[in-house]
């Protein structure tokens, strides 16, 4: 029906009157579309990784902290009955969550239940002077739950030598590789911790190094020092208190919902505050936004260039058909209908460009999804944002269609001017034009 | 009732400093079903008058009425609609659409009018035979001789059975027998459908068919003579 339509037929044939010009314009469109599809999916893939890797180190998706602890970080600003509260949260958040997904994923629950549940761990934090036989350094020592910590953090998985903490009471410590080098200690060596406790009393402990972690990030490897929570509580006179409850959602997209539920459970404890990851790592979103902004500026330039190339093509093709347009207007085609013809010609080109761009772009991205992409300078960026050396683009319909759709819209927009100009065309004058 | 009515039409063209007179106070009434020949030497204003009647060109002053409606002050789109539904044009230069075949050129107006495909095909096939172009329906204009293109242009103008046919030198490129065939076609259309014809021509053969000859000179109507067609 559409293919038999006279306007469509005219438009289609008109396009192929100057095949080279049409193909060149089309090529520019396809090229831009491919670039957009690839870059956008790569970008989003990178952001996902950046967020994920950064948060999985220590931050988690949400944290319960005592009021003002985020800014002051004083040992006294602690959470009472932290483990009890954590247990409550663990039960409630997971029970509610499972209830929601019951039925639709009952079968999945057994196999994927572990991955789908909300992970929660308690930590205490205190500054202490760590001394080996020869040296002393001021460090931030962390008390963690050996059974829960590996679920919320990737640090326990970064053990390079030795092992991670085994139980809550053992007099053990795990430290980063740079710290170990600085203190000149190795596995099985002892470290003395000296600091002040929750009540201001003198705190001291002698503990054995059982594991050394290496992340490759100097800052992190210099600062990691984790001991079992109970030992930490005893050493620093914390009682049953701690400083943070880390919550890790199954997926970034679940955070909002979980945050609402967790907040409800915290309502009766006004001394506690729930922070989300954006709160805890404000630089992360900012750097993503800055990157997005500069990227969209580039895309904007690219899209504008394509739009102008289309505008040029359509203006030329309208100009050289002046005489013909004079004829069809004389035969009774209204300027509006003629304008739609010009827009249709552009739209056909746009659709071809859209289809080809998405097709080829998707192919490339799919290929990259299998093999990963690496490019110069990625090592450096990787270090900064905890990225691996290869990245796998993230492909959703939205990301796929976003760039090409904008190109398509810009293309159509740029055909408006040539189309509108037809309203000024005088049929007699037009027919007298050489053609 | 008059089908075409022009009142005091004036039109001048400006080419740099030179002013050329196209129409100089032209008034003419043409009734429904008339068969009129416009005769003038080259530059006499024939094309200019036809363009004014068809609403392709606006006169500087004066009025043009088609089928009881004043058209010289209509907008472009309204004029296009009026032409689409009332007027068949045969231009001096045949002016076919180069990307369309003979058949598609002929069906173009009907298609824009929204006439169903089957109907269109039937009518285009019939008219192609009548103008002697059977077998050439799928050729594009560039692959046809001047005479053949002209016959396609004529077929395009009359196939939709318009009320008025305005033809500018329709026989200029035709041999005698083709010209005669074409004029017979015009006459039969005029007789059977009461179609109004206004034909600008130098061609003596054409004038013989006319029942009224309007002679123009320098943009003025010089003589208006009724005559018996042969
Ligand atoms: N668009 C235009 N611009 C300038 N001058 C024009 C234009 N159209 C017509 N003229 C001039 O107006 C006068 C009348 O021209 P017109 O085309 O009506 O003559 P005609 O009788 O059709 O001539 P021919 O037999 O050569 O076709 C001529 O002198 C012509 O040069
Ligand atoms: Mg003329």
XYZ file of C-alpha atoms and ligand atoms in Angstrom:
697
model
C 0.000 0.000 0.000
C 2.646 2.451 1.100
C 5.033 1.167 -1.541
C 2.437 1.799 -4.203
C 1.820 5.301 -3.015
C 2.776 7.837 -5.666
C 4.555 10.089 -3.184
C 6.614 7.244 -1.845
C 7.473 6.037 -5.331
C 8.522 9.519 -6.372
C 10.563 9.941 -3.223
C 12.298 6.620 -3.626
C 13.198 7.215 -7.260
C 14.278 10.762 -6.609
C 16.737 9.479 -4.038
C 18.418 7.226 -6.549
C 18.721 9.856 -9.227
C 22.009 10.868 -7.691
C 23.043 7.558 -6.205
C 26.510 8.705 -5.246
C 25.287 11.736 -3.365
C 22.575 9.772 -1.606
C 25.022 7.043 -0.659
C 27.522 9.556 0.674
C 24.910 11.239 2.816
C 23.669 7.870 3.938
C 27.230 6.875 4.716
C 27.683 9.886 6.973
C 24.494 8.946 8.787
C 25.428 5.297 9.169
C 28.904 6.222 10.337
C 27.563 8.612 12.955
C 25.023 6.041 14.099
C 27.633 3.334 14.477
C 29.862 5.634 16.468
C 26.979 6.647 18.686
C 25.808 3.094 19.304
C 29.319 1.931 20.134
C 30.355 4.903 22.207
C 27.166 5.120 24.201
C 27.082 1.449 25.062
C 30.783 1.510 25.887
C 30.267 4.511 28.059
C 27.408 3.046 30.000
C 29.289 -0.201 30.329
C 32.162 1.748 31.812
C 29.985 3.686 34.221
C 28.392 0.482 35.434
C 31.802 -0.978 36.105
C 33.058 2.188 37.731
C 30.160 2.308 40.131
C 30.194 -1.393 40.800
C 33.894 -1.690 41.407
C 34.139 1.381 43.540
C 31.172 0.465 45.689
C 32.156 -3.145 46.093
C 35.464 -2.186 47.674
C 34.230 -0.809 50.969
C 31.322 1.521 50.402
C 28.435 -0.792 49.660
C 25.163 0.614 48.350
C 23.846 1.909 51.646
C 25.294 2.504 55.063
C 23.699 3.009 58.441
C 25.806 5.445 60.447
C 25.369 7.330 63.667
C 24.289 10.920 63.254
C 27.238 13.065 62.058
C 29.626 10.099 61.917
C 30.063 10.589 58.182
C 31.509 14.055 58.731
C 33.190 13.728 62.138
C 34.160 10.066 62.246
C 34.562 10.044 66.028
C 34.832 6.694 67.736
C 32.150 7.759 70.155
C 29.549 8.247 67.435
C 28.685 4.575 67.386
C 25.684 2.353 66.750
C 24.511 0.520 69.854
C 23.482 -3.090 69.486
C 24.843 -2.969 65.970
C 24.802 -6.702 65.359
C 21.258 -7.052 66.584
C 20.160 -4.258 64.300
C 22.057 -5.840 61.401
C 20.333 -9.141 62.031
C 16.985 -7.378 62.057
C 17.738 -5.628 58.801
C 18.993 -8.835 57.238
C 15.816 -10.658 58.176
C 13.383 -7.930 57.314
C 14.894 -6.770 54.050
C 15.241 -10.276 52.728
C 11.877 -11.458 53.933
C 10.123 -8.503 52.357
C 12.108 -8.888 49.216
C 11.343 -12.555 48.833
C 7.706 -11.925 49.462
C 7.651 -9.529 46.584
C 9.213 -11.940 44.190
C 7.299 -14.954 45.395
C 5.396 -16.791 42.706
C 7.132 -15.293 39.740
C 10.517 -16.538 40.798
C 9.775 -19.218 43.349
C 11.830 -21.680 41.369
C 14.715 -19.268 41.087
C 14.768 -18.642 44.774
C 16.562 -21.841 45.621
C 19.335 -21.454 43.132
C 19.671 -17.736 42.906
C 18.413 -16.896 46.352
C 21.914 -16.246 47.571
C 22.670 -13.753 44.825
C 19.326 -12.076 45.053
C 19.391 -11.385 48.743
C 20.414 -8.190 50.452
C 23.837 -8.542 52.072
C 24.587 -6.825 55.344
C 27.720 -6.529 57.486
C 28.759 -4.592 60.572
C 32.026 -2.713 60.944
C 33.808 -0.819 63.661
C 36.470 1.734 62.889
C 39.176 3.252 65.054
C 42.422 5.096 64.612
C 45.387 3.399 66.189
C 49.137 3.406 66.175
C 50.302 0.155 64.587
C 53.797 -0.901 65.540
C 56.002 -3.704 64.399
C 59.424 -4.404 65.827
C 61.018 -1.597 63.881
C 58.350 0.839 62.839
C 55.077 2.545 63.733
C 52.320 3.979 61.604
C 49.018 5.600 62.362
C 46.269 3.576 60.700
C 42.518 3.234 60.549
C 41.784 -0.238 61.824
C 38.526 -1.869 60.993
C 36.631 -4.482 62.936
C 34.656 -6.736 60.589
C 32.450 -9.796 60.768
C 34.466 -12.531 59.053
C 31.351 -14.380 57.954
C 29.532 -11.361 56.494
C 32.288 -9.074 55.310
C 33.136 -11.114 52.170
C 29.520 -10.688 51.027
C 29.581 -6.901 51.017
C 33.172 -6.187 50.062
C 35.711 -7.358 47.531
C 38.641 -6.800 49.910
C 38.490 -10.281 51.470
C 38.823 -11.664 47.968
C 42.024 -9.721 47.389
C 44.101 -11.846 49.744
C 47.455 -12.253 48.098
C 49.137 -14.343 50.737
C 47.856 -16.106 53.817
C 44.117 -16.208 54.452
C 41.225 -14.013 55.503
C 39.975 -13.718 59.079
C 38.499 -16.984 60.310
C 36.346 -16.218 63.332
C 35.047 -13.335 65.275
C 37.213 -13.733 68.344
C 40.566 -14.816 66.983
C 43.468 -12.430 67.571
C 44.184 -11.958 63.896
C 44.607 -9.109 61.492
C 44.639 -8.782 57.702
C 46.599 -5.867 56.250
C 47.290 -4.376 52.848
C 50.532 -5.156 51.049
C 51.884 -1.612 51.152
C 51.160 -1.350 54.865
C 52.935 -4.670 55.394
C 55.930 -3.344 53.520
C 55.890 -0.097 55.475
C 55.718 -1.914 58.795
C 58.178 -4.494 57.531
C 55.997 -7.345 58.713
C 55.079 -10.600 57.035
C 52.644 -13.421 57.726
C 52.689 -14.675 61.304
C 54.460 -11.545 62.556
C 52.832 -9.650 65.379
C 51.541 -6.093 65.339
C 50.849 -3.973 68.386
C 47.888 -1.638 68.200
C 47.675 1.291 70.573
C 44.784 3.728 70.646
C 41.997 5.066 72.767
C 38.709 3.270 73.351
C 35.124 4.276 73.083
C 35.112 5.627 76.633
C 38.457 7.379 76.235
C 40.329 4.632 77.988
C 43.651 3.301 76.817
C 43.285 0.564 74.179
C 45.935 -1.917 73.179
C 46.215 -5.298 71.511
C 48.858 -7.548 70.094
C 47.657 -9.482 67.068
C 49.070 -11.746 64.422
C 49.104 -11.010 60.697
C 47.295 -13.867 58.966
C 46.712 -12.394 55.543
C 48.022 -9.721 53.195
C 45.746 -8.157 50.581
C 46.742 -6.599 47.309
C 44.358 -4.578 45.181
C 46.938 -2.831 43.017
C 45.654 0.498 44.276
C 48.369 1.973 46.460
C 46.013 4.041 48.580
C 43.919 1.064 49.464
C 46.853 -1.267 50.011
C 48.372 1.289 52.365
C 45.287 1.601 54.515
C 43.664 -1.803 54.804
C 43.781 -3.259 58.306
C 40.924 -5.549 59.278
C 40.451 -7.492 62.503
C 37.499 -9.536 63.794
C 34.656 -7.407 65.109
C 34.463 -8.947 68.544
C 38.173 -8.518 69.129
C 37.789 -4.957 67.927
C 34.936 -4.335 70.340
C 36.926 -5.703 73.241
C 40.068 -3.812 72.346
C 38.378 -0.487 71.890
C 35.821 -0.893 74.671
C 32.946 -0.708 72.217
C 30.628 -3.015 74.127
C 28.201 -4.283 71.480
C 28.531 -1.101 69.455
C 29.993 -0.559 66.005
C 30.288 2.284 63.502
C 28.656 1.227 60.298
C 26.210 -1.264 58.926
C 26.966 -1.810 55.255
C 24.137 -2.870 52.989
C 24.741 -4.328 49.575
C 21.782 -4.688 47.225
C 21.593 -7.440 44.589
C 21.678 -4.753 41.921
C 22.138 -1.008 41.693
C 18.561 -0.680 40.534
C 17.250 -2.219 43.766
C 18.922 0.346 45.967
C 16.117 2.840 46.031
C 13.503 0.338 47.074
C 15.728 -1.226 49.715
C 16.612 2.186 51.027
C 12.948 2.982 51.581
C 12.386 -0.249 53.456
C 15.511 0.076 55.546
C 14.564 3.610 56.442
C 11.244 2.350 57.738
C 13.061 -0.021 60.090
C 15.269 2.796 61.322
C 12.459 5.175 62.037
C 12.462 4.413 65.750
C 16.190 5.114 66.032
C 16.570 8.795 65.281
C 20.226 8.770 66.248
C 20.980 6.703 63.136
C 21.148 7.908 59.547
C 20.873 5.918 56.349
C 23.238 7.126 53.614
C 23.125 5.967 50.019
C 26.143 5.459 47.811
C 25.811 8.831 46.166
C 26.006 10.355 49.609
C 29.006 8.298 50.551
C 30.938 8.680 47.287
C 29.863 12.045 45.915
C 32.790 12.124 43.481
C 31.558 9.083 41.634
C 28.388 10.517 40.185
C 30.118 13.811 39.567
C 32.847 12.264 37.503
C 30.268 10.270 35.557
C 28.237 13.395 34.931
C 31.298 15.341 33.855
C 32.227 12.533 31.519
C 28.681 12.332 30.180
C 28.625 16.051 29.581
C 31.810 16.114 27.553
C 30.710 13.012 25.684
C 27.365 14.554 24.778
C 29.102 17.660 23.620
C 31.088 15.510 21.193
C 27.978 13.655 20.111
C 26.227 16.972 19.613
C 28.957 18.116 17.261
C 28.797 14.851 15.373
C 25.014 14.977 15.047
C 25.110 18.599 13.931
C 27.625 17.756 11.239
C 25.448 14.962 9.950
C 22.378 17.196 10.039
C 24.166 19.817 7.980
C 25.314 17.263 5.463
C 21.713 16.142 5.080
C 20.542 19.735 4.845
C 23.073 20.366 2.121
C 22.027 17.293 0.180
C 18.346 18.080 0.406
C 18.816 21.742 -0.510
C 20.822 20.721 -3.540
C 18.359 18.092 -4.571
C 15.458 20.511 -4.220
C 17.296 23.220 -6.115
C 18.106 21.016 -9.064
C 14.503 19.869 -9.253
C 13.060 23.373 -9.273
C 11.660 22.898 -12.742
C 10.114 19.567 -11.885
C 8.528 20.969 -8.767
C 7.108 23.719 -10.957
C 5.519 21.056 -13.145
C 3.911 19.084 -10.365
C 2.652 22.236 -8.725
C 1.161 23.270 -12.060
C -0.518 19.895 -12.250
C -2.126 20.523 -8.890
C 0.206 19.330 -6.165
C 0.025 21.729 -3.233
C 3.270 23.123 -1.782
C 2.475 21.303 1.453
C 2.264 17.976 -0.293
C 5.418 18.706 -2.177
C 7.115 19.561 1.109
C 6.022 16.220 2.513
C 7.660 14.590 -0.474
C 10.971 16.226 0.412
C 10.592 15.223 4.058
C 9.677 11.708 3.007
C 12.808 11.468 0.880
C 14.846 12.476 3.890
C 12.927 10.112 6.122
C 13.638 7.202 3.800
C 17.308 8.049 3.942
C 17.061 8.449 7.694
C 15.383 5.084 8.177
C 17.982 3.374 6.005
C 20.734 5.054 7.988
C 19.052 4.174 11.259
C 18.650 0.538 10.326
C 22.145 0.125 8.933
C 23.711 2.030 11.823
C 21.928 0.053 14.496
C 22.590 -3.225 12.726
C 26.296 -2.685 12.257
C 26.677 -0.948 15.609
C 24.931 -3.780 17.418
C 27.109 -6.282 15.636
C 30.242 -4.458 16.741
C 29.006 -4.051 20.277
C 27.956 -7.686 20.470
C 31.374 -8.668 19.246
C 32.967 -6.427 21.829
C 30.664 -7.917 24.446
C 32.286 -11.265 23.803
C 35.897 -10.202 23.484
C 35.972 -6.974 25.458
C 37.583 -3.749 24.400
C 40.829 -2.220 25.488
C 42.383 0.997 24.354
C 45.455 3.074 25.129
C 45.268 4.980 28.384
C 42.846 2.527 29.836
C 45.371 1.234 32.355
C 45.666 4.636 33.889
C 41.950 5.217 33.984
C 41.525 1.703 35.276
C 43.693 2.490 38.263
C 41.803 5.623 39.022
C 38.344 4.110 38.870
C 39.113 0.490 39.709
C 38.447 -0.677 36.179
C 39.777 -3.808 34.623
C 42.002 -3.449 31.566
C 39.265 -4.711 29.306
C 35.774 -3.459 29.330
C 32.594 -5.010 28.098
C 30.013 -2.614 26.699
C 26.561 -2.534 28.152
C 23.811 -2.978 25.592
C 20.200 -2.083 26.203
C 17.563 -1.111 23.684
C 17.603 2.393 25.083
C 21.328 2.839 24.629
C 21.122 1.236 21.230
C 18.375 3.439 19.934
C 19.233 6.688 21.667
C 21.987 8.004 19.397
C 20.527 6.892 16.064
C 17.099 8.224 17.040
C 18.565 11.634 17.687
C 20.392 11.496 14.365
C 17.107 10.565 12.708
C 15.278 13.425 14.367
C 18.031 15.873 13.457
C 17.887 14.619 9.881
C 14.159 15.168 9.658
C 14.556 18.566 11.244
C 17.111 19.569 8.660
C 14.744 18.677 5.831
C 12.145 21.126 7.156
C 13.895 24.127 5.682
C 14.108 22.811 2.117
C 10.514 21.625 2.457
C 9.265 24.982 3.708
C 11.069 26.839 0.946
C 8.729 25.205 -1.540
C 5.961 27.481 -0.328
C 7.783 30.385 -1.945
C 8.188 28.591 -5.238
C 6.376 30.223 -8.177
C 5.284 27.522 -10.607
C 5.852 29.568 -13.756
C 9.237 30.793 -12.654
C 10.138 27.291 -11.565
C 9.182 25.806 -14.924
C 11.300 28.350 -16.740
C 14.322 27.227 -14.715
C 16.785 25.056 -16.583
C 16.315 21.445 -15.694
C -22.769 30.778 -17.582
C -19.235 31.547 -18.537
C -16.616 29.040 -17.560
C -13.649 31.346 -17.864
C -13.872 35.070 -17.381
C -11.005 37.526 -17.509
C -11.532 41.185 -16.711
C -8.961 43.822 -17.615
C -5.945 41.635 -17.056
C -2.607 43.417 -17.062
C 0.751 41.802 -16.597
C 4.184 43.282 -17.169
C 7.542 41.653 -16.747
C 10.673 43.395 -15.661
C 14.010 42.299 -16.908
C 16.539 44.688 -15.487
C 15.575 48.129 -16.763
C 13.392 46.833 -19.547
C 9.677 46.430 -18.991
C 7.985 43.860 -21.208
C 4.240 43.793 -21.672
C 2.756 40.322 -21.228
C -0.941 41.240 -21.050
C -2.446 44.623 -21.693
C -6.038 45.053 -20.477
C -7.250 41.682 -21.645
C -10.920 40.881 -21.098
C -12.448 37.680 -22.396
C -15.407 35.436 -21.625
C -15.296 31.782 -22.545
C -18.404 29.697 -22.061
C -18.607 26.124 -20.901
C -17.959 23.765 -23.795
C -16.339 26.321 -26.065
C -13.447 25.364 -28.297
C -11.189 28.420 -28.554
C -7.914 29.011 -30.348
C -5.541 31.707 -29.097
C -3.516 32.893 -32.024
C -0.635 35.352 -31.821
C 2.855 35.819 -33.087
C 5.614 34.735 -30.792
C 5.726 36.962 -27.741
C 2.100 37.949 -28.231
C 1.064 36.879 -24.737
C -0.564 33.473 -25.316
C 1.348 31.628 -22.644
C 0.981 34.508 -20.232
C -2.806 34.478 -20.671
C -3.053 30.707 -20.251
C -0.918 30.909 -17.111
C -3.193 33.592 -15.688
C -6.298 31.529 -16.440
C -4.750 28.456 -14.823
C -3.676 30.419 -11.752
C -0.027 29.686 -12.396
C 0.826 33.339 -12.568
C -0.757 36.332 -10.886
C -1.816 39.283 -13.038
C -0.753 42.739 -11.881
C -4.346 43.881 -12.071
C -7.697 42.590 -13.242
C -9.743 39.577 -12.293
C -9.815 35.931 -13.279
C -12.909 33.846 -12.645
C -13.085 30.090 -13.149
C -16.460 28.349 -12.914
C -17.889 31.249 -10.971
C -15.002 31.559 -8.502
C -12.510 34.357 -8.454
C -9.047 32.841 -8.491
C -6.548 35.678 -8.960
C -6.477 36.337 -5.242
C -6.396 32.717 -4.076
C -3.484 31.237 -2.150
C -1.040 28.785 -3.651
C -2.531 25.675 -2.103
C -6.087 26.596 -3.039
C -4.943 27.276 -6.592
C -3.194 23.932 -6.739
C -6.385 22.199 -5.599
C -8.378 24.134 -8.175
C -6.019 23.051 -10.963
C -6.003 19.478 -9.735
C -9.772 19.231 -9.929
C -10.728 21.526 -12.802
C -7.938 22.087 -15.249
C -5.828 19.974 -17.566
C -2.645 21.667 -18.704
C -0.572 20.950 -21.782
C 2.566 23.010 -21.447
C 4.558 24.480 -24.279
C 7.542 22.438 -23.194
C 5.952 19.092 -22.450
C 7.192 19.080 -18.882
C 6.955 15.432 -17.966
C 8.260 14.129 -14.653
C 11.562 12.498 -15.573
C 11.594 9.747 -12.928
C 8.143 8.481 -13.864
C 7.281 6.308 -16.869
C 4.780 7.364 -19.531
C 2.002 5.500 -17.750
C 2.946 6.893 -14.341
C 3.124 10.422 -15.737
C -0.365 9.972 -17.119
C -1.701 8.491 -13.902
C -0.015 11.104 -11.742
C -2.900 13.562 -11.566
C -5.462 10.796 -10.996
C -3.296 9.352 -8.268
C -3.022 12.700 -6.524
C -6.792 13.004 -6.877
C -7.115 9.686 -5.107
C -8.707 7.666 -7.895
C -8.425 3.905 -7.187
C -5.647 2.000 -8.928
C -7.820 -0.258 -11.052
C -9.727 2.723 -12.378
C -6.495 4.575 -13.078
C -4.960 1.703 -14.988
C -8.038 1.252 -17.103
C -8.166 4.904 -18.004
C -4.450 5.294 -18.660
C -4.433 2.222 -20.881
C -7.340 3.622 -22.880
C -5.804 7.040 -23.312
C -2.411 5.581 -24.275
C -4.112 3.819 -27.149
C -6.021 6.916 -28.113
C -2.883 9.016 -28.425
C -1.122 6.185 -30.217
C 1.440 5.279 -27.570
C 0.590 1.654 -26.854
C 3.766 -0.278 -26.138
C 5.571 2.746 -24.759
C 3.820 2.844 -21.398
C 6.864 1.819 -19.387
C 9.335 4.206 -20.963
C 10.661 7.191 -19.149
C 10.542 10.585 -20.898
C 14.260 10.630 -21.680
C 13.760 7.538 -23.855
C 10.980 9.076 -25.958
C 10.974 11.411 -28.959
C 9.664 14.954 -28.672
C 6.408 14.000 -30.360
C 5.922 11.024 -28.095
C 6.578 13.115 -25.007
C 4.104 15.667 -26.244
C 1.445 13.028 -26.649
C 2.110 11.793 -23.108
C 1.717 15.377 -21.906
C -1.621 15.669 -23.732
C -2.777 12.334 -22.371
C -1.860 13.474 -18.874
C -3.865 16.665 -19.315
C -7.081 15.043 -20.495
C -7.114 11.645 -18.834
C -8.790 12.865 -15.659
C -11.589 14.461 -17.718
C -11.113 18.022 -16.426
C -13.725 20.731 -17.020
C -11.190 22.893 -18.794
C -8.195 22.010 -20.934
C -5.556 24.687 -21.465
C -3.122 23.645 -24.176
C -0.029 25.586 -25.189
C 1.148 24.597 -28.688
C 0.010 20.984 -28.294
C 0.888 20.072 -31.888
C 4.243 21.838 -32.160
C 6.229 18.642 -32.479
C 3.746 16.420 -34.223
C 3.523 15.267 -37.804
C 0.272 15.902 -39.654
C -1.371 12.591 -38.953
C -0.511 12.662 -35.250
C -1.696 16.232 -35.049
C -4.957 15.317 -36.698
C -5.418 12.341 -34.400
C -4.840 14.597 -31.409
C -7.285 17.233 -32.574
C -9.922 14.569 -33.201
C -9.413 13.443 -29.649
C -9.888 16.987 -28.385
C -13.001 17.457 -30.455
C -14.581 14.248 -29.294
C -13.833 15.138 -25.688
C -15.339 18.542 -26.318
C -18.455 17.002 -27.824
C -18.949 14.116 -25.459
C -18.014 15.745 -22.170
C -18.616 19.390 -22.961
C -15.004 20.084 -22.009
C -13.898 23.658 -22.523
C -10.761 23.983 -24.656
C -8.425 26.949 -24.902
C -5.572 26.193 -27.262
C -2.669 28.541 -27.955
C -1.215 27.856 -31.329
C 0.530 29.012 -34.482
C -0.627 25.912 -36.246
C -3.031 26.398 -39.133
C -4.159 22.768 -38.828
C -5.284 23.396 -35.281
C -7.118 26.606 -36.078
C -9.322 24.757 -38.529
C -10.864 22.844 -35.646
C -11.740 25.916 -33.611
C -15.179 27.413 -33.313
C -13.770 30.690 -32.068
C -10.437 32.286 -32.826
C -8.996 34.937 -30.540
C -6.140 36.850 -32.112
C -3.684 38.619 -29.804
C -1.024 41.164 -30.532
C 1.466 42.620 -28.046
C -0.578 41.400 -25.125
C -3.881 42.811 -26.369
C -6.856 41.038 -27.873
C -6.881 42.157 -31.442
C -9.703 40.165 -32.971
C -12.282 37.706 -31.647
C -13.839 35.758 -34.507
C -16.383 32.967 -34.372
C -15.893 30.394 -37.129
C -17.279 27.168 -38.438
C -15.009 24.285 -37.693
C -14.244 22.034 -40.613
N 8.594 35.179 -16.792
C 8.851 36.108 -17.710
N 9.827 37.014 -17.499
C 10.070 37.977 -18.383
N 9.404 38.139 -19.509
C 8.440 37.267 -19.807
C 8.104 36.206 -18.913
N 7.078 35.500 -19.450
C 6.796 36.097 -20.620
N 7.598 37.162 -20.830
C 7.521 38.071 -21.954
O 6.163 38.437 -22.138
C 5.835 38.469 -23.478
C 4.704 37.505 -23.763
O 5.229 36.223 -23.635
P 4.399 34.885 -23.863
O 5.263 33.756 -23.413
O 3.089 35.016 -23.251
O 4.272 34.852 -25.438
P 3.723 33.693 -26.337
O 2.644 34.253 -27.117
O 3.435 32.515 -25.528
O 4.988 33.406 -27.250
P 5.460 32.038 -27.919
O 4.615 31.797 -29.073
O 6.864 32.304 -28.260
O 5.327 31.013 -26.846
C 7.090 38.119 -24.235
O 7.675 39.318 -24.680
C 7.947 37.430 -23.225
O 9.324 37.686 -23.497
Mg 4.148 30.645 -25.403
